[in-house]
Amino acid sequence: MDFIIVDNYEEMSKRARDIFVEKVNKKPNAVLGLATGSTPERFYELLIDAYKQNNVSFENATSFNLDEYVGVSPDNSQSYHHYMNEKLFNHINLPAKQANLPEGETEDLQEACNKYEEKIKNAGGVDLQLLGIGLNGHIGFNEPGTPFDQETHVVDLAPSTREANARFFDSIDEVPTKAITMGIKTIMQSKQIVLLISGEKKADCLYQLVNDPISEDFPASILREHPNVTIIADKAAASKINK
Ligand code: GLP
């Protein structure tokens, strides 16, 4: 695991932008794995700036997002489809048909999972996957206890994850109880992974990621077995591992 510790959120976002821009410039048809949450918001703004300044083109790239809520339509403002359109896709030249998210509003969820996994494989797998991390160590929506060998699947969201994400909804009752997520196996098959972690409230989380035994109890711990992971942490998030 490569570790980059930077001063603050802005620097973390810039480092991530540099890695993504470099990848797409080297491989214009790169397959990018994308994430939602507050952590990558600035990274997406910087990626848009890079595109607007003609430093990168996404015309031939493909993207796959990690996850989507079940039962939330793509035009609902709480959906991850909506998040991605607002924060990135509406502002860059990635063709809509090349931007993929799991289909959370469908009758046959299992089929949606299988189709998504197949699409990723048909695209040649993810070249560069962006990850955030939940306070309980979840990546995508792989909550503690998720078997490491799972591909894209439906999950029951942990009460703590629903609470953490309630800030995006009017009330906790509106937070969906289920989601579709790439599995740990799917994530581990990406050729390269960049995990962003920022802020003091994630300091324990980063400590656990680095020091806890590799176990399904803390899903992100599996990343220590991946051959090409870069963790970009700001000082606040890294405050407990520096001591
Ligand atoms: C959500 C997403 C994850 C994300 C995590 C952390 O639950 N499904 O992909 O990494 O939250 O979010 P934040 O960056 O807002 O802390």
XYZ file of C-alpha atoms and ligand atoms in Angstrom:
259
model
C 0.000 0.000 0.000
C 1.326 3.415 -0.917
C 0.653 6.131 1.582
C 0.461 9.799 0.717
C -0.199 12.140 3.622
C -0.980 15.698 2.644
C -1.807 18.858 4.557
C -5.481 19.146 3.868
C -8.595 18.194 1.900
C -7.652 20.417 -1.040
C -4.234 18.771 -1.423
C -5.784 15.315 -1.122
C -8.232 16.161 -3.897
C -5.457 17.546 -6.127
C -3.332 14.421 -5.735
C -6.283 12.267 -6.711
C -7.028 14.501 -9.692
C -3.427 14.174 -10.862
C -3.576 10.374 -10.737
C -6.866 10.236 -12.683
C -5.825 12.806 -15.287
C -2.539 11.012 -15.846
C -4.296 7.663 -16.242
C -6.801 8.961 -18.804
C -4.087 10.783 -20.725
C -2.010 7.604 -20.887
C -4.997 5.402 -21.641
C -7.826 7.464 -23.190
C -10.214 4.475 -23.122
C -9.542 3.814 -19.435
C -12.268 2.234 -17.320
C -12.732 4.365 -14.223
C -14.414 3.266 -11.013
C -16.149 6.171 -9.300
C -17.497 6.827 -5.823
C -19.998 9.139 -4.143
C -20.081 10.696 -0.675
C -18.719 14.035 0.501
C -15.079 13.016 0.252
C -14.691 13.104 -3.566
C -16.719 16.299 -4.121
C -13.700 18.586 -4.507
C -11.882 15.951 -6.566
C -14.764 16.030 -9.068
C -14.628 19.831 -9.249
C -10.921 19.655 -9.994
C -11.488 17.001 -12.636
C -14.038 19.284 -14.302
C -11.514 22.152 -14.229
C -8.890 19.905 -15.809
C -11.333 19.004 -18.576
C -12.318 22.666 -19.129
C -8.657 23.641 -19.356
C -8.160 20.979 -22.047
C -5.847 18.963 -19.842
C -7.900 15.789 -20.225
C -10.690 14.344 -22.357
C -13.123 11.654 -21.231
C -14.561 11.030 -24.681
C -13.292 7.473 -24.876
C -13.335 6.631 -21.183
C -15.929 4.467 -19.447
C -17.015 4.726 -15.831
C -18.648 2.400 -13.335
C -19.918 3.696 -10.024
C -19.591 1.636 -6.900
C -23.159 1.704 -5.742
C -26.728 2.994 -5.873
C -29.671 2.976 -3.475
C -32.461 0.488 -4.092
C -35.883 1.932 -4.848
C -34.669 5.444 -5.600
C -35.227 6.575 -9.176
C -32.291 8.024 -11.141
C -33.918 11.487 -11.287
C -34.561 11.584 -7.560
C -32.154 14.160 -6.125
C -31.003 11.655 -3.464
C -29.936 9.052 -5.983
C -26.296 8.451 -6.779
C -27.220 8.813 -10.464
C -28.268 12.368 -9.687
C -25.169 13.017 -7.588
C -22.884 11.900 -10.416
C -24.737 13.929 -13.046
C -24.604 17.065 -10.911
C -21.083 16.694 -9.606
C -19.368 15.375 -12.719
C -21.107 13.976 -15.776
C -23.048 17.128 -16.727
C -19.776 19.053 -16.892
C -17.397 16.772 -18.809
C -17.405 15.046 -22.186
C -17.862 11.483 -20.958
C -20.677 10.188 -23.220
C -23.775 9.232 -21.177
C -23.800 5.715 -22.608
C -20.304 5.173 -21.205
C -21.238 6.257 -17.665
C -22.609 3.323 -15.675
C -24.259 3.029 -12.285
C -26.097 0.045 -10.812
C -29.816 0.069 -11.530
C -31.467 0.417 -8.138
C -35.019 0.873 -9.347
C -35.945 -2.361 -11.027
C -38.113 -5.425 -10.380
C -35.320 -7.944 -10.646
C -32.466 -6.726 -8.501
C -30.452 -9.901 -8.847
C -30.544 -9.576 -12.614
C -29.449 -5.942 -12.307
C -26.465 -7.088 -10.216
C -25.496 -9.808 -12.701
C -25.817 -7.423 -15.635
C -23.643 -4.831 -13.919
C -20.921 -7.322 -13.117
C -20.983 -8.618 -16.684
C -20.749 -5.106 -18.095
C -17.660 -4.412 -16.000
C -16.067 -7.640 -17.246
C -16.982 -6.882 -20.866
C -15.337 -3.474 -20.519
C -12.118 -5.263 -19.548
C -12.380 -4.580 -15.807
C -11.767 -1.365 -13.899
C -8.371 0.235 -14.529
C -8.525 2.799 -11.749
C -10.994 2.694 -8.882
C -11.704 5.619 -6.575
C -12.819 4.753 -3.057
C -14.015 6.609 -0.017
C -14.509 4.819 3.255
C -17.415 4.649 5.689
C -16.826 5.076 9.421
C -17.404 1.354 9.969
C -14.842 0.470 7.283
C -17.307 -0.037 4.457
C -16.165 0.440 0.890
C -18.871 0.948 -1.701
C -21.735 -0.263 0.472
C -19.971 -3.435 1.609
C -20.910 -3.337 5.246
C -19.012 -5.218 7.978
C -19.667 -8.940 7.624
C -19.859 -8.897 3.811
C -17.978 -11.952 2.500
C -14.834 -10.965 0.644
C -15.743 -13.181 -2.316
C -18.949 -11.347 -3.254
C -19.459 -9.649 -6.604
C -22.096 -6.963 -7.246
C -24.986 -7.651 -4.854
C -27.872 -6.203 -2.863
C -27.085 -5.126 0.699
C -29.036 -4.141 3.784
C -27.543 -0.866 4.943
C -26.217 -0.846 8.494
C -28.170 1.445 10.856
C -24.977 3.476 11.393
C -24.567 3.977 7.623
C -28.186 5.114 7.310
C -27.580 7.561 10.175
C -24.354 8.834 8.592
C -26.109 9.366 5.258
C -29.258 10.876 6.778
C -27.665 14.304 6.353
C -28.476 14.093 2.642
C -32.182 13.379 3.304
C -35.008 15.227 5.074
C -35.184 12.585 7.780
C -33.647 9.214 8.646
C -36.917 7.495 7.657
C -36.301 8.548 4.075
C -32.869 6.924 3.869
C -33.213 3.723 1.851
C -32.656 0.461 3.706
C -31.032 -1.324 0.771
C -28.495 -0.639 -1.935
C -26.761 -2.363 -4.819
C -22.997 -2.322 -4.526
C -20.000 -3.701 -6.347
C -18.757 -6.494 -4.111
C -15.391 -6.685 -2.427
C -14.339 -9.194 -5.083
C -15.322 -6.730 -7.822
C -13.384 -3.932 -6.138
C -10.335 -6.127 -5.564
C -10.255 -6.990 -9.273
C -9.597 -3.339 -10.213
C -6.085 -2.924 -11.469
C -5.377 0.150 -9.364
C -7.172 1.682 -6.387
C -7.018 5.154 -4.884
C -8.646 5.571 -1.485
C -9.345 9.074 -0.211
C -9.729 9.753 3.468
C -10.125 13.128 5.077
C -10.935 14.700 8.414
C -10.469 13.969 12.080
C -13.626 11.915 12.307
C -12.023 9.332 10.000
C -8.795 9.102 12.059
C -9.875 5.953 13.935
C -11.018 4.474 10.678
C -7.626 4.945 9.037
C -5.926 3.581 12.141
C -8.058 0.450 11.881
C -7.465 0.142 8.158
C -3.731 0.085 8.742
C -3.533 -1.867 11.998
C -6.533 -4.152 12.411
C -6.342 -7.753 11.274
C -7.624 -8.313 7.744
C -11.188 -9.318 8.438
C -14.707 -9.047 7.103
C -15.494 -7.109 10.293
C -13.656 -4.152 8.771
C -14.167 -4.549 5.010
C -11.541 -2.027 3.864
C -8.826 -4.080 5.604
C -8.809 -6.397 2.551
C -7.209 -3.595 0.548
C -3.910 -4.473 2.229
C -3.871 -7.550 -0.012
C -4.292 -5.558 -3.215
C -1.065 -5.063 -5.180
C -1.698 -1.465 -6.248
C -3.467 0.709 -3.677
C -2.670 4.321 -2.916
C -4.178 5.871 0.177
C -4.299 9.648 0.103
C -5.014 10.961 3.565
C -5.010 14.457 4.944
C -3.159 15.149 8.186
C -6.347 15.148 10.227
C -7.304 11.662 9.073
C -3.736 10.452 9.551
C -3.411 11.963 13.051
C -3.682 8.607 14.834
C -1.273 6.663 12.668
C 1.492 9.245 12.949
C 1.825 8.939 16.689
C -21.324 6.134 1.397
C -20.862 5.543 0.064
C -19.402 5.181 0.089
C -18.612 6.331 0.694
C -18.992 6.485 2.141
C -18.249 7.608 2.846
O -21.989 5.277 2.210
N -21.635 4.428 -0.359
O -18.970 4.869 -1.231
O -17.242 6.074 0.594
O -20.377 6.756 2.219
O -18.845 8.829 2.589
P -18.244 10.237 2.933
O -17.200 10.484 1.904
O -19.394 11.181 2.784
O -17.691 10.154 4.298
